mmCIF file of C-alpha atoms in Angstrom:
data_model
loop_
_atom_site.group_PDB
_atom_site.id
_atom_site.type_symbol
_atom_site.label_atom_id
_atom_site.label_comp_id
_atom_site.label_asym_id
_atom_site.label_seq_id
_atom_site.Cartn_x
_atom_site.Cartn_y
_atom_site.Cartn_z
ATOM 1 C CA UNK A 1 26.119 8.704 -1.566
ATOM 2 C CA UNK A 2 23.091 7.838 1.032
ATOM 3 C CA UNK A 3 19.787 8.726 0.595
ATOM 4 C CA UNK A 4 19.511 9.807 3.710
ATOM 5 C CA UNK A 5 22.348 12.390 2.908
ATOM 6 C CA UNK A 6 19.624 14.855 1.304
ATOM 7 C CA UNK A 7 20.376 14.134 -2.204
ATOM 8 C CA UNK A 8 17.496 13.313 -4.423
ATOM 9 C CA UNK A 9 18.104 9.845 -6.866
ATOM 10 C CA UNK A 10 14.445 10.660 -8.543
ATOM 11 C CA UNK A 11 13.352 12.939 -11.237
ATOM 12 C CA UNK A 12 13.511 16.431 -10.407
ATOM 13 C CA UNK A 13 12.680 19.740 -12.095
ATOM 14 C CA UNK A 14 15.327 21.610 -13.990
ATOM 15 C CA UNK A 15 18.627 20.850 -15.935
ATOM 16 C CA UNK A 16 19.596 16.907 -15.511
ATOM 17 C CA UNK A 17 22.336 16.111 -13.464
ATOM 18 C CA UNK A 18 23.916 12.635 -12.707
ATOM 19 C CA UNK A 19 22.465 11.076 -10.093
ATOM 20 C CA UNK A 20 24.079 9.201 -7.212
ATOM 21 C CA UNK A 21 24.768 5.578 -7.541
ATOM 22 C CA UNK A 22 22.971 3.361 -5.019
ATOM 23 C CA UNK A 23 23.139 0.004 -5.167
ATOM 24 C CA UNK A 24 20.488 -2.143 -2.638
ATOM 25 C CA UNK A 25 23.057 -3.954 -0.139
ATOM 26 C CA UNK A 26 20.381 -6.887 0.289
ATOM 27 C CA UNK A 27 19.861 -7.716 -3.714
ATOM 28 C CA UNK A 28 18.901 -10.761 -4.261
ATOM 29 C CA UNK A 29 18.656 -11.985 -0.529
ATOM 30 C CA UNK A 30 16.004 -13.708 0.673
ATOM 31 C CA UNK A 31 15.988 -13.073 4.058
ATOM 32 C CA UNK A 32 15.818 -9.846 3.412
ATOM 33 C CA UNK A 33 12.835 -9.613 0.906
ATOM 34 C CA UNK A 34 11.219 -11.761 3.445
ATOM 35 C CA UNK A 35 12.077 -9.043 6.567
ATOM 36 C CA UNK A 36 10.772 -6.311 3.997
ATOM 37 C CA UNK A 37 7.531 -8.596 3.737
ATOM 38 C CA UNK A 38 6.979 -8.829 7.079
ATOM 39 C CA UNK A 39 7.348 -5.094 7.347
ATOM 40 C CA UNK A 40 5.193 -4.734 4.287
ATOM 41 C CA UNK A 41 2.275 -5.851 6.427
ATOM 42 C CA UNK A 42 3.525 -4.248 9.583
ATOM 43 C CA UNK A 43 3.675 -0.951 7.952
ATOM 44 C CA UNK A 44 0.204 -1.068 5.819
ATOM 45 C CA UNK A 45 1.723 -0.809 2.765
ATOM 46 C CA UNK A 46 -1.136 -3.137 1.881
ATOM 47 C CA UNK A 47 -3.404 -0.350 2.938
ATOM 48 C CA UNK A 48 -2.957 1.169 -0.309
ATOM 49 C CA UNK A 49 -0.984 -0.989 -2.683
ATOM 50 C CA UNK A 50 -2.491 -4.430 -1.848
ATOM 51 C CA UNK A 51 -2.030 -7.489 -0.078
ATOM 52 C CA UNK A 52 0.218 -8.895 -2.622
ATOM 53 C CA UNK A 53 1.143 -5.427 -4.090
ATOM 54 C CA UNK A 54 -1.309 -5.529 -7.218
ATOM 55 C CA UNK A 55 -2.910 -2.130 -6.398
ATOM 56 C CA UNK A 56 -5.878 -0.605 -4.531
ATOM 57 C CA UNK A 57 -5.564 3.016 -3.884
ATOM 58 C CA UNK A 58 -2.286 3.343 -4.705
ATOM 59 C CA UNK A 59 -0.589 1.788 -7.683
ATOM 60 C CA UNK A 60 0.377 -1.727 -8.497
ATOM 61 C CA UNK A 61 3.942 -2.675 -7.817
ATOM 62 C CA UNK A 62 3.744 -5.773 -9.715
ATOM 63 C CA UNK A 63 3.457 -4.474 -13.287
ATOM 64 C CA UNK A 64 5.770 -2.763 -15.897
ATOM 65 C CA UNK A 65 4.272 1.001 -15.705
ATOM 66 C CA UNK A 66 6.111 3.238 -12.740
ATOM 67 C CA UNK A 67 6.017 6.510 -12.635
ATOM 68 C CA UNK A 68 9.393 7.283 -10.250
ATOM 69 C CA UNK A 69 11.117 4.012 -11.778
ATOM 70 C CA UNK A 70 11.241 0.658 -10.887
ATOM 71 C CA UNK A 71 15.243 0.462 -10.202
ATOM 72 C CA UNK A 72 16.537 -0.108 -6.461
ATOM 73 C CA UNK A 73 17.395 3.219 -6.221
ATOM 74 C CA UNK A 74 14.495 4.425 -7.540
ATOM 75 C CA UNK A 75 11.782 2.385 -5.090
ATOM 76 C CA UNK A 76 14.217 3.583 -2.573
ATOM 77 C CA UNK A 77 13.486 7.148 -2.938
ATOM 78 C CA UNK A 78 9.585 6.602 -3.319
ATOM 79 C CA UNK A 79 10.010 4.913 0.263
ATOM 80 C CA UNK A 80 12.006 7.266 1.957
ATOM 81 C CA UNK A 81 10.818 10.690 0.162
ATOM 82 C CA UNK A 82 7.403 9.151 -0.259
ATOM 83 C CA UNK A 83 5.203 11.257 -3.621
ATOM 84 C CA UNK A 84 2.266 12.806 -4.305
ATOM 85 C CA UNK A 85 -0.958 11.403 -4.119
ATOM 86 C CA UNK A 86 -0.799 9.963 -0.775
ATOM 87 C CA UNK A 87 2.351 7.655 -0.654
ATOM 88 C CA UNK A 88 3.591 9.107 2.511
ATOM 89 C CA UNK A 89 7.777 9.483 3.516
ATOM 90 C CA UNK A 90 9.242 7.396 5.513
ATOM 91 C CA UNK A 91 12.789 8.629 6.022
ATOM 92 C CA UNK A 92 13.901 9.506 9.179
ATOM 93 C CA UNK A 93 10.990 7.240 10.592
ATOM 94 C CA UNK A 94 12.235 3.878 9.632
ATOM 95 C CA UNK A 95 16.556 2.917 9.133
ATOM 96 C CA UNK A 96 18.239 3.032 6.000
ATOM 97 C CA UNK A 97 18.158 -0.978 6.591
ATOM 98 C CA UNK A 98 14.223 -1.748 6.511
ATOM 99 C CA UNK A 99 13.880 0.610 3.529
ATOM 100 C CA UNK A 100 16.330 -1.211 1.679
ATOM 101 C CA UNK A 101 14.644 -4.412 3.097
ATOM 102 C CA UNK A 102 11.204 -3.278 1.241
ATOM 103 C CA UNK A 103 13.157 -2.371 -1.899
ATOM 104 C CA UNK A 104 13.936 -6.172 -1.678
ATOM 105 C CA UNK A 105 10.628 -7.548 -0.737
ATOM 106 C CA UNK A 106 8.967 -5.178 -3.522
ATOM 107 C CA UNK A 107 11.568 -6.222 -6.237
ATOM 108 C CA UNK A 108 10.467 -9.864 -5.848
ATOM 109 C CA UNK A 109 6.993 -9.194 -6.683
ATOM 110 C CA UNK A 110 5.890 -10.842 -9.810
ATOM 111 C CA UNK A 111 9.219 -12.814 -9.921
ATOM 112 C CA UNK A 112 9.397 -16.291 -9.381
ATOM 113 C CA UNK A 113 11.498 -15.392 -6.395
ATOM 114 C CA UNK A 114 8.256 -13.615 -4.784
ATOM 115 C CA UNK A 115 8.322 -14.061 -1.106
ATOM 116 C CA UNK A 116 4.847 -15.349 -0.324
ATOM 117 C CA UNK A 117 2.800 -14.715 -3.583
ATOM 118 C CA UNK A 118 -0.813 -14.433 -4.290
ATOM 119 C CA UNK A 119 -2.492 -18.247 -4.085
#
């Protein structure tokens, strides 16, 4: 089931109920987290998170603590739902393919597979 389907994957009010399984079709590819870089910085995510994703205005993406969750599916749905606070939505503005092309980039962060890290 698609994100883009309508169906929430993050943590909603009332009774829990299984969420869909998602699964990021570009895990682990480098050309990819390197495509979600460059959108990244096309897209100001830097604006607010940092050049390198350590923070600013909106919250680090390189450490431990995450509110929404810190799965694929989970980064995912802060991208295309966007959250409180300022992180805006970006469903229905950007494909299903560059989201899951930031999930990527923003998964390498802090890795040793980081696609350009902080010097």
């Amino acid at each position: 089931l698609s994100p883009a389907s309508g169906v929430s994957i993050g943590p909603t009010p009332g009774p829990q109920t299984p969420q869909p399984v998602m699964e990021n079709p570009y895990a682990n590819d480098t050309a990819a987290a390197r495509a979600g870089r460059e959108s990244y910085v096309r897209f100001n995510c830097y604006g607010c998170h940092g050049g390198h994703g350590g923070g600013g205005m909106g919250p680090s993406l390189r450490d431990a603590d995450w509110l929404y969750g810190q799965s694929a599916p989970h980064i995912y749905d802060s991208i295309a739902r966007g959250r409180a606070h300022g992180m805006p939505a970006w469903q229905g503005r950007l494909p299903e393919v560059e989201i899951w092309r930031l999930v990527s980039y923003v998964q390498t962060l802090g890795t040793s597979s980081e696609v350009d890290p902080p010097r």
